[in-house]
PDB file of C-alpha atoms in Angstrom:
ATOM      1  CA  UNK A   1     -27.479  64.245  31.411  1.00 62.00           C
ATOM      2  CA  UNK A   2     -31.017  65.222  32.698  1.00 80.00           C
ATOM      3  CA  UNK A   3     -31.953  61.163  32.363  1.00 84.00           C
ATOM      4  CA  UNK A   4     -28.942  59.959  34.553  1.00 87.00           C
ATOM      5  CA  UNK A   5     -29.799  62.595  37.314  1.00 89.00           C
ATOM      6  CA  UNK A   6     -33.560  61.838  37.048  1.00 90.00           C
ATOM      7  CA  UNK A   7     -32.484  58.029  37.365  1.00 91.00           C
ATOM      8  CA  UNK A   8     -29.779  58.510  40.246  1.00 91.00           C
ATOM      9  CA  UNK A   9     -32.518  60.524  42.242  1.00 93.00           C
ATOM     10  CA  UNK A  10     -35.190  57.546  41.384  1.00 92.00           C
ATOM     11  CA  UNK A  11     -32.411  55.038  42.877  1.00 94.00           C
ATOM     12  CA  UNK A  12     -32.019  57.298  45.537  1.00 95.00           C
ATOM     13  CA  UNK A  13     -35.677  58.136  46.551  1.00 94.00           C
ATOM     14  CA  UNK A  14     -37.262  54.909  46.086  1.00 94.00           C
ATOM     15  CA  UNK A  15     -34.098  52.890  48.205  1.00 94.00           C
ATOM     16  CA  UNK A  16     -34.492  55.065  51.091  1.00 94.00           C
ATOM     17  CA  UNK A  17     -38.037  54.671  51.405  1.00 92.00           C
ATOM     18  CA  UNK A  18     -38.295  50.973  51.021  1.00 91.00           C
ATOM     19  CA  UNK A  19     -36.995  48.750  54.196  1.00 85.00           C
ATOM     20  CA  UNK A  20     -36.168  45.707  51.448  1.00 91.00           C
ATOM     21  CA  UNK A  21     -34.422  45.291  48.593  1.00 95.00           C
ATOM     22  CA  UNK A  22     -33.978  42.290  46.598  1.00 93.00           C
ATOM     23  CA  UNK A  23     -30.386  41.663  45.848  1.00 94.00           C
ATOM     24  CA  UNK A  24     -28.493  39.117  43.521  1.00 91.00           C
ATOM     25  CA  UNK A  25     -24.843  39.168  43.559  1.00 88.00           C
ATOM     26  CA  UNK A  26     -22.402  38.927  41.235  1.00 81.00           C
ATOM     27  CA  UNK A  27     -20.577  35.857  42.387  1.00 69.00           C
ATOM     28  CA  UNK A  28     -24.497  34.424  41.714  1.00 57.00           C
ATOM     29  CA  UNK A  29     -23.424  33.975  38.422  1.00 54.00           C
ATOM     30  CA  UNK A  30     -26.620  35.351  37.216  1.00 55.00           C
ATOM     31  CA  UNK A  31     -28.595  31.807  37.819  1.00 62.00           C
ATOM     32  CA  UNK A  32     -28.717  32.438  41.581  1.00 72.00           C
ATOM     33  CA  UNK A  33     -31.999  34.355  43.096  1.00 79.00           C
ATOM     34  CA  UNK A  34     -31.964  37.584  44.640  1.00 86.00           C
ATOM     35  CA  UNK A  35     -32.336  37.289  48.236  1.00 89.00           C
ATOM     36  CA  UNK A  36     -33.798  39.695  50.578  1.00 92.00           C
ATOM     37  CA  UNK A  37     -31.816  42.183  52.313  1.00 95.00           C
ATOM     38  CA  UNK A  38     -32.664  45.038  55.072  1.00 93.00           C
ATOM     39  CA  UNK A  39     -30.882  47.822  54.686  1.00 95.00           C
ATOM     40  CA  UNK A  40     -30.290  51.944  55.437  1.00 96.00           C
ATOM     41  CA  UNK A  41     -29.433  54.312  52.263  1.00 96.00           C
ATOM     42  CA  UNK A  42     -26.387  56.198  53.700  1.00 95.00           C
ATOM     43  CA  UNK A  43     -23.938  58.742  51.561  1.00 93.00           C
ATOM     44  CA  UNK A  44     -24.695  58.039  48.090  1.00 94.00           C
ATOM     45  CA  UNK A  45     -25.198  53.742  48.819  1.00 96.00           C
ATOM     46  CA  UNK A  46     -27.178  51.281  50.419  1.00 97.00           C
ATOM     47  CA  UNK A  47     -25.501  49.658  53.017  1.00 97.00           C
ATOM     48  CA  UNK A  48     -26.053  46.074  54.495  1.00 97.00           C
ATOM     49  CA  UNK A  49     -24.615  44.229  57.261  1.00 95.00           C
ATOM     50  CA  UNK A  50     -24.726  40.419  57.240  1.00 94.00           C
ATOM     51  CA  UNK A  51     -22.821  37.325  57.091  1.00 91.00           C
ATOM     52  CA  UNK A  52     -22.728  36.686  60.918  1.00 88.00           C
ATOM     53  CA  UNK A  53     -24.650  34.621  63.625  1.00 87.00           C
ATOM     54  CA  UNK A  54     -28.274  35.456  63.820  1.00 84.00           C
ATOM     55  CA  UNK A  55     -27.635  38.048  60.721  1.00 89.00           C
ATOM     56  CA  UNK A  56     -28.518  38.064  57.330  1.00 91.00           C
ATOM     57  CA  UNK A  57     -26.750  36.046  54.807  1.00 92.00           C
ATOM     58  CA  UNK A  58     -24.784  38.000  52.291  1.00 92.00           C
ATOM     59  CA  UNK A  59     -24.354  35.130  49.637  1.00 87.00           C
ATOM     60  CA  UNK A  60     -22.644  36.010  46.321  1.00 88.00           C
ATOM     61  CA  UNK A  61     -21.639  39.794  47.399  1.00 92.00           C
ATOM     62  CA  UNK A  62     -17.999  39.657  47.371  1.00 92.00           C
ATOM     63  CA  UNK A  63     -15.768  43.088  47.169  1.00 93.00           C
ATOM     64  CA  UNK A  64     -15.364  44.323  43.949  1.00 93.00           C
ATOM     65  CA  UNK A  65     -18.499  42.597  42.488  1.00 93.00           C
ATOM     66  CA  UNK A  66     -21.512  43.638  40.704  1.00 94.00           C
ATOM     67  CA  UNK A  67     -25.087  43.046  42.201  1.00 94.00           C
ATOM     68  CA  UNK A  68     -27.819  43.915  40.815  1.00 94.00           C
ATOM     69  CA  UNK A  69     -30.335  45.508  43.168  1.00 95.00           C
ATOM     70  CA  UNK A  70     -33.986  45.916  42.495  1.00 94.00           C
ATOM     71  CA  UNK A  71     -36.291  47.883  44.570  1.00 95.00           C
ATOM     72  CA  UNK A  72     -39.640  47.574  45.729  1.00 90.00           C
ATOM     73  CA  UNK A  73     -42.589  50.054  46.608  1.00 88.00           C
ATOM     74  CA  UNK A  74     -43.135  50.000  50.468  1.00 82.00           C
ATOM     75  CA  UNK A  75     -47.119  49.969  50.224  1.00 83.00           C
ATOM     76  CA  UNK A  76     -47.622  47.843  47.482  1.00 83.00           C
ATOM     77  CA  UNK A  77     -44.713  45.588  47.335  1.00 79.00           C
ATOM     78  CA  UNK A  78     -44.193  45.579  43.551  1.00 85.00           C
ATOM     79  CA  UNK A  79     -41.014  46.515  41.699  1.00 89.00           C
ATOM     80  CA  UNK A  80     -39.913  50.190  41.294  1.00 93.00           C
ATOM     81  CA  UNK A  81     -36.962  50.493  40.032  1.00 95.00           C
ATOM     82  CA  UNK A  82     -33.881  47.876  39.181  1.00 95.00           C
ATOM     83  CA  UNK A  83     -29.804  49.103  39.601  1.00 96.00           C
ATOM     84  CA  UNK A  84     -26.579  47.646  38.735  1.00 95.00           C
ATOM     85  CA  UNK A  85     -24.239  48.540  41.717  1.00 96.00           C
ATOM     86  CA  UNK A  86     -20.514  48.088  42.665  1.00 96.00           C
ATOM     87  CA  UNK A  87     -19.818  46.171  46.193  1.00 96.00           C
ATOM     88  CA  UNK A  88     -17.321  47.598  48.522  1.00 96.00           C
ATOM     89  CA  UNK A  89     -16.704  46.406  51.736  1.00 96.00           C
ATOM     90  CA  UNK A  90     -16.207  48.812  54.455  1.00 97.00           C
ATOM     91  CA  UNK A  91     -12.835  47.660  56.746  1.00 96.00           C
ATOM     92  CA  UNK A  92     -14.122  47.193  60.299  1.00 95.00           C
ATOM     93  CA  UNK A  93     -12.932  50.507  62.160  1.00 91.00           C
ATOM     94  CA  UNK A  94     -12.926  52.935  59.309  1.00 95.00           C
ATOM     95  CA  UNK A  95     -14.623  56.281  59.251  1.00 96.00           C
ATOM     96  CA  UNK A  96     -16.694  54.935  56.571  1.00 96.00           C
ATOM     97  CA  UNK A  97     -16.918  51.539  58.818  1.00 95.00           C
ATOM     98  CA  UNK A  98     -18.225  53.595  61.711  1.00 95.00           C
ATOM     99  CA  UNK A  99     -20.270  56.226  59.700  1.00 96.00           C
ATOM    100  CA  UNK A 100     -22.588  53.187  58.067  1.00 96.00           C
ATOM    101  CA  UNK A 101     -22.834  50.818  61.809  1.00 94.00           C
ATOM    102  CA  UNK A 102     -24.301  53.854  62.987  1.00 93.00           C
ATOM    103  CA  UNK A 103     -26.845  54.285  60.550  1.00 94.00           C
ATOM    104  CA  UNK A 104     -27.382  50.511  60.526  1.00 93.00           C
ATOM    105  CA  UNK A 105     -27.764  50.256  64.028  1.00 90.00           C
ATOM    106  CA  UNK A 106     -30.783  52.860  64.152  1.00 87.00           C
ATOM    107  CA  UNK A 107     -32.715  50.402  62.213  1.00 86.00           C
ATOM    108  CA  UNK A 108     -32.024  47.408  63.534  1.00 82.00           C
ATOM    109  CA  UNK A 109     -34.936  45.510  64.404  1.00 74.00           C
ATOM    110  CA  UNK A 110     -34.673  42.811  67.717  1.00 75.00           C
ATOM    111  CA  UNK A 111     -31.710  42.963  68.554  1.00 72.00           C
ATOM    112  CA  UNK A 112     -30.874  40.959  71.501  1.00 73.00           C
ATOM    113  CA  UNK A 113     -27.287  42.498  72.677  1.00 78.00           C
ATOM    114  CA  UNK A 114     -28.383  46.513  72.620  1.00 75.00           C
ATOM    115  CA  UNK A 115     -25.253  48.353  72.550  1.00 80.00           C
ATOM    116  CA  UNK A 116     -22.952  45.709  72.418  1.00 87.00           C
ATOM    117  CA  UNK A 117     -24.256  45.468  68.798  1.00 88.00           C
ATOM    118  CA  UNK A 118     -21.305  47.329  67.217  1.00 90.00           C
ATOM    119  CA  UNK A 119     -18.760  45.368  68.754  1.00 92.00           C
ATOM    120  CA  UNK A 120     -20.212  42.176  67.729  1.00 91.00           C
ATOM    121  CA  UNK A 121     -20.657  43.456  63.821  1.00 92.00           C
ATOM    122  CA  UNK A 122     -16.979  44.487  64.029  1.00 94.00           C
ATOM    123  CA  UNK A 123     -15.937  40.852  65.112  1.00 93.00           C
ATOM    124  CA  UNK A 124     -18.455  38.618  63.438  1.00 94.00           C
ATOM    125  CA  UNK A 125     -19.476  40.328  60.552  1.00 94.00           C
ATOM    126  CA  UNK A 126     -19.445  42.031  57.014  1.00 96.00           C
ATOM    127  CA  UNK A 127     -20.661  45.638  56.072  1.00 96.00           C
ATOM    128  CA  UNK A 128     -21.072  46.431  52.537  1.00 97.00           C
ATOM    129  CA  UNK A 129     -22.090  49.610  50.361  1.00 97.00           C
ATOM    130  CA  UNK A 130     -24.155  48.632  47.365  1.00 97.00           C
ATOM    131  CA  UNK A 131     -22.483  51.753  45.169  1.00 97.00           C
ATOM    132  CA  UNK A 132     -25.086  52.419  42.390  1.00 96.00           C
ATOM    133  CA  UNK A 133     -23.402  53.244  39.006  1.00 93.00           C
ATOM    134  CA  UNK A 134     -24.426  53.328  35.206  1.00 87.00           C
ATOM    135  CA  UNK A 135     -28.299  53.820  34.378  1.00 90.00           C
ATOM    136  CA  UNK A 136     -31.707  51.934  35.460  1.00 93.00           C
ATOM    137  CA  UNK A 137     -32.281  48.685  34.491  1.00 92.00           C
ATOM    138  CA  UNK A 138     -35.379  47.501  32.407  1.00 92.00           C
ATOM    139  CA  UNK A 139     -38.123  45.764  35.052  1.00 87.00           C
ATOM    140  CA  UNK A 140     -38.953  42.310  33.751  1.00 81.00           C
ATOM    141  CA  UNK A 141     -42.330  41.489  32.574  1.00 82.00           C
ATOM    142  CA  UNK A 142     -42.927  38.254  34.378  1.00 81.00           C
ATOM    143  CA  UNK A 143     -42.934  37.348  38.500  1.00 78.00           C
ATOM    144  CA  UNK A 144     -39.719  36.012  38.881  1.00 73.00           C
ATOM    145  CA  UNK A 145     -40.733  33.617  41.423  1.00 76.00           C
ATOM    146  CA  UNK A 146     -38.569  31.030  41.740  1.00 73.00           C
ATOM    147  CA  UNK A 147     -39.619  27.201  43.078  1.00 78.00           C
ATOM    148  CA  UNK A 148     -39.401  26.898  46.806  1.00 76.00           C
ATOM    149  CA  UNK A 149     -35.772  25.069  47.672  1.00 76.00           C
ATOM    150  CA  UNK A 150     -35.580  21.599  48.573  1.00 82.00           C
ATOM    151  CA  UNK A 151     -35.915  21.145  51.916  1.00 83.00           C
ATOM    152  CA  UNK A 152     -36.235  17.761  54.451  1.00 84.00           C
ATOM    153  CA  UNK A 153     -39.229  19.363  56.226  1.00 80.00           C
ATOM    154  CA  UNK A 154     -42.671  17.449  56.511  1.00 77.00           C
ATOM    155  CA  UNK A 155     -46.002  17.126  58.233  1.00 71.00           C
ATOM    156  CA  UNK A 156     -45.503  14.658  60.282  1.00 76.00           C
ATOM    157  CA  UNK A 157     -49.246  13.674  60.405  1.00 79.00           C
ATOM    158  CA  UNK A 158     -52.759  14.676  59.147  1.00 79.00           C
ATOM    159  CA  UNK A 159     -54.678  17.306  61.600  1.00 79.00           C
ATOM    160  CA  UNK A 160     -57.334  15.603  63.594  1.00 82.00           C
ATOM    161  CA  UNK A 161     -60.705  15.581  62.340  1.00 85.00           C
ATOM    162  CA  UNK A 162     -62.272  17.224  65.066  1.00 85.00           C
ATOM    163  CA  UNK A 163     -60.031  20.252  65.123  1.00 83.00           C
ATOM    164  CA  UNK A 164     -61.843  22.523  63.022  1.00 83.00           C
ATOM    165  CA  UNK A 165     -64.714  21.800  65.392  1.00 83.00           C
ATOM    166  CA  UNK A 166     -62.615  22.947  68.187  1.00 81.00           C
ATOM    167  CA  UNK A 167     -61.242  26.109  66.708  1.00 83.00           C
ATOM    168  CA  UNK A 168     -64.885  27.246  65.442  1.00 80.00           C
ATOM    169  CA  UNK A 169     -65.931  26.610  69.349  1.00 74.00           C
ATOM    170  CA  UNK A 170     -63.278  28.886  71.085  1.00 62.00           C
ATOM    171  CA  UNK A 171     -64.164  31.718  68.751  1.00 60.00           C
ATOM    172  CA  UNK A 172     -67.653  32.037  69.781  1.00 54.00           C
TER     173      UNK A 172
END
């Protein structure tokens, strides 16, 4: 009993203090990487708001899913702590709905429609609780890093010769 409270207030602790957590969903299959995700710890879960324009993509969350969340340490950036969670999403106009915009929207960062933002979330988007459950899962030994994705993005030519020249000159 004392190591599920002890983990629960680890979860707890270190999800409110970081701004990221790396999240890989259920409907991932397990082959997919965790992606990125901002977030606000509110009533027992961490909520995240996503899947519209100019918001964060909530691939592989789907209601009723596992995820597995891992957290990382806001100074440092290394892993502190790994959780399997349940995902619930929140109906648009619910208590609990309303409850987690509000929290969200107190840490959104540049947003361009102010106080319209609500409105647009309930229309355009998806708000999920990440619902921690069970105990803390073991932190891998290796990086994880995954190979950049394929992408048709290129250089389109060399630089010029002469620019570092030019860039050593303006700083003087």
């Amino acid at each position: 009993m004392t190591s599920e409270l002890l983990d629960a207030a680890l979860v707890e602790e270190a999800t409110k203090k970081s701004g990221l957590i790396w999240v890989q969903g259920s409907g991932d299959a397990g082959t997919g990487p965790a992606r990125p995700l901002w977030h606000v710890w509110h009533a027992g879960a961490a909520c995240v708001l996503g899947d519209g324009p100019g918001e964060q993509p909530l691939t592989g969350l789907t209601d009723g899913g596992e995820a597995v969340v891992t957290v990382r340490s806001k100074d440092k950036g290394g892993r502190v702590v790994a959780w399997p969670a349940t995902v619930v999403e929140l109906a648009p106009g619910s208590p609990e709905w309303d409850a987690a915009v509000a929290e969200l929207k107190g840490k959104r960062l540049n947003a361009g429609d102010g106080e319209e933002m609500p409105l647009r979330w309930r229309r355009e988007c998806r708000v999920l609780r990440l619902q921690p459950h069970g105990t803390t899962l073991p932190l891998p030994d290796d990086s994880l890093a995954a190979p950049p994705p394929a992408t048709p993005a290129v250089t389109r030519e060399p630089i010029p010769a002469a620019l570092p020249r030019l860039l050593r000159r303006k700083r003087r």
